[in-house]
Amino acid sequence: MSGNKKTQYSKKRDKNTAQIDAILFPMPHCSDTIEKNSHFQLDSLKKEEQKLLVQKRQLLDTIDELQSRFDDISDKKSRLLVEMERNLISKHQNDESRSRYMLFSVFTWGTSWTDGLVFTVMAETEVWAEELVREWLCSNGRENHKIDKVMALVSRDTRGIINVGAKLLDV
């Protein structure tokens, strides 16, 4: 029996040694297969890595393009807001300064509306004065009267009061 145990033990030891040897010293055909599989897996991983790098570059290019478009839109928006603010300030200033221009009185000479009118206007220029005259005509139901010409200033004083003579045409 002791010889039988020895044989079993040595068989077991031989089996374990064979397993260890197979791991440490694989057979040439197994080693080639493992190496081929490893190379195949490595090549697959490299290809996948290349695909991902291409996708990454495309995404970065897309992000750059979108950022550029966003920046362009932001710049246009900023310029538009600045322009709108400038226009609003200018309009407010014009309204404020225009409120200082007034049409004080209108009187006629001659026998009809078309003979002539003298408008007493507070304005800095004849153009402003003429515009106020046109507004007065429209607001008083005289829009069918057109100003033929604004004659030379009848008078102008240092306060900006202008007397404008206007010849009207009946249209």
Coordinates of C-alpha atoms in Angstrom, one line a residue:
M1 CA 0.0 0.0 0.0
S2 CA 2.7 2.4 0.7
G3 CA 4.1 1.8 -2.8
N4 CA 0.6 2.5 -4.1
K5 CA 0.5 5.8 -2.2
K6 CA 3.8 6.8 -3.5
T7 CA 2.7 6.2 -7.1
Q8 CA -0.4 8.2 -6.6
Y9 CA 1.6 11.0 -5.0
S10 CA 4.1 11.0 -7.8
K11 CA 1.4 10.9 -10.4
K12 CA -0.2 13.9 -8.8
R13 CA 3.1 15.7 -8.6
D14 CA 3.8 14.9 -12.2
K15 CA 0.4 16.2 -13.2
N16 CA 0.9 19.4 -11.3
T17 CA 4.4 19.8 -12.7
A18 CA 3.0 19.3 -16.2
Q19 CA 0.4 22.0 -15.6
I20 CA 3.0 24.4 -14.3
D21 CA 5.3 23.6 -17.2
A22 CA 2.4 24.2 -19.7
I23 CA 1.9 27.6 -18.2
L24 CA 5.6 28.5 -17.9
F25 CA 6.7 26.8 -21.1
P26 CA 3.8 26.6 -23.5
M27 CA 4.0 24.3 -26.4
P28 CA 5.1 26.0 -29.7
H29 CA 1.8 25.6 -31.5
C30 CA -0.1 27.1 -28.5
S31 CA 2.3 30.0 -28.2
D32 CA 1.9 30.8 -31.9
T33 CA -1.9 30.8 -31.5
I34 CA -1.8 33.0 -28.4
E35 CA 0.6 35.4 -30.2
K36 CA -1.6 35.6 -33.3
N37 CA -4.6 36.3 -31.2
S38 CA -2.8 39.0 -29.3
H39 CA -1.6 40.6 -32.5
F40 CA -5.1 40.4 -34.0
Q41 CA -6.6 42.0 -30.8
L42 CA -3.8 44.6 -30.8
D43 CA -4.5 45.4 -34.5
S44 CA -8.3 45.6 -33.8
L45 CA -7.7 48.0 -30.9
K46 CA -5.4 50.2 -33.0
K47 CA -8.0 50.4 -35.8
E48 CA -10.7 51.3 -33.2
E49 CA -8.3 53.8 -31.7
Q50 CA -7.8 55.4 -35.2
K51 CA -11.5 55.5 -35.8
L52 CA -12.0 57.3 -32.5
L53 CA -9.2 59.7 -33.2
V54 CA -10.9 60.6 -36.6
Q55 CA -14.2 61.1 -34.9
K56 CA -12.5 63.2 -32.2
R57 CA -10.9 65.4 -34.8
Q58 CA -14.3 65.8 -36.6
L59 CA -16.0 66.7 -33.3
L60 CA -13.3 69.3 -32.5
D61 CA -13.6 70.8 -36.0
T62 CA -17.4 70.9 -35.6
I63 CA -17.0 72.6 -32.2
D64 CA -14.5 75.1 -33.6
E65 CA -16.9 75.9 -36.5
L66 CA -19.9 76.3 -34.1
Q67 CA -17.8 78.5 -31.8
S68 CA -16.8 80.6 -34.7
R69 CA -20.5 81.0 -35.8
F70 CA -21.5 81.7 -32.2
D71 CA -18.8 84.4 -32.0
D72 CA -19.9 86.0 -35.3
I73 CA -23.5 86.0 -34.1
S74 CA -22.5 87.5 -30.7
D75 CA -20.4 90.2 -32.5
K76 CA -23.3 91.1 -34.8
K77 CA -25.7 91.2 -31.8
S78 CA -23.4 93.4 -29.9
R79 CA -23.0 95.8 -32.9
L80 CA -26.7 95.9 -33.4
L81 CA -27.4 96.6 -29.7
V82 CA -24.9 99.4 -29.8
E83 CA -26.4 100.8 -32.9
M84 CA -29.9 100.5 -31.5
E85 CA -28.8 102.3 -28.3
R86 CA -27.2 105.0 -30.3
N87 CA -30.3 105.4 -32.4
L88 CA -32.5 105.5 -29.3
I89 CA -30.2 108.1 -27.7
S90 CA -30.2 110.1 -30.9
K91 CA -34.0 109.9 -31.2
H92 CA -34.4 110.9 -27.6
Q93 CA -32.1 113.9 -28.1
N94 CA -33.9 114.9 -31.3
D95 CA -37.3 114.6 -29.6
E96 CA -35.9 116.7 -26.7
S97 CA -34.4 119.3 -29.0
R98 CA -37.4 119.2 -31.3
S99 CA -39.7 120.0 -28.3
R100 CA -37.9 123.3 -28.1
Y101 CA -39.1 124.2 -31.7
M102 CA -42.6 125.6 -31.7
L103 CA -45.1 127.1 -34.0
F104 CA -46.4 130.2 -32.2
S105 CA -48.8 131.7 -34.6
V106 CA -50.1 131.7 -38.2
F107 CA -51.7 134.6 -40.0
T108 CA -52.7 135.2 -43.6
W109 CA -52.4 138.0 -45.9
G110 CA -54.5 138.3 -48.9
T111 CA -58.0 137.0 -49.6
S112 CA -57.5 133.2 -49.6
W113 CA -55.5 130.3 -48.1
T114 CA -53.4 130.2 -51.2
D115 CA -52.4 133.8 -51.2
G116 CA -49.9 133.4 -48.4
L117 CA -49.3 132.7 -44.8
V118 CA -46.8 133.9 -42.3
F119 CA -45.8 131.3 -39.7
T120 CA -44.0 132.4 -36.6
V121 CA -41.8 129.5 -35.8
M122 CA -39.1 128.9 -33.2
A123 CA -36.4 126.9 -35.0
E124 CA -32.7 126.9 -35.7
T125 CA -33.0 126.4 -39.5
E126 CA -35.4 127.1 -42.3
V127 CA -35.7 123.3 -42.9
W128 CA -37.0 122.8 -39.3
A129 CA -39.3 125.7 -39.8
E130 CA -40.7 124.3 -43.1
E131 CA -41.2 121.0 -41.5
L132 CA -43.2 122.6 -38.7
V133 CA -45.3 124.4 -41.2
R134 CA -46.0 121.2 -43.1
E135 CA -47.1 119.5 -39.8
W136 CA -49.4 122.4 -39.0
L137 CA -51.0 122.1 -42.4
C138 CA -51.6 118.4 -42.0
S139 CA -53.0 118.8 -38.4
N140 CA -55.4 121.5 -39.5
G141 CA -57.0 119.7 -42.4
R142 CA -54.9 121.5 -45.0
E143 CA -52.9 118.5 -46.2
N144 CA -54.2 119.2 -49.8
H145 CA -52.3 122.5 -49.6
K146 CA -48.7 122.0 -50.6
I147 CA -45.9 124.5 -49.9
D148 CA -44.8 125.9 -53.2
K149 CA -41.8 127.5 -51.7
V150 CA -40.7 128.9 -48.4
M151 CA -39.9 132.5 -49.1
A152 CA -37.0 134.3 -47.6
L153 CA -37.1 134.8 -43.9
V154 CA -39.3 137.7 -43.0
S155 CA -37.4 138.1 -39.8
R156 CA -35.3 136.2 -37.3
D157 CA -34.3 137.3 -33.8
T158 CA -31.6 136.2 -31.4
R159 CA -34.0 133.8 -29.6
G160 CA -34.4 131.7 -32.7
I161 CA -37.8 133.0 -33.6
I162 CA -38.3 132.8 -37.3
N163 CA -41.1 134.4 -39.3
V164 CA -41.4 132.3 -42.5
G165 CA -43.5 133.3 -45.4
A166 CA -44.9 130.4 -47.4
K167 CA -46.8 130.4 -50.7
L168 CA -49.2 127.5 -50.8
L169 CA -50.6 125.7 -53.8
D170 CA -54.1 124.3 -53.8
V171 CA -53.8 120.7 -55.0

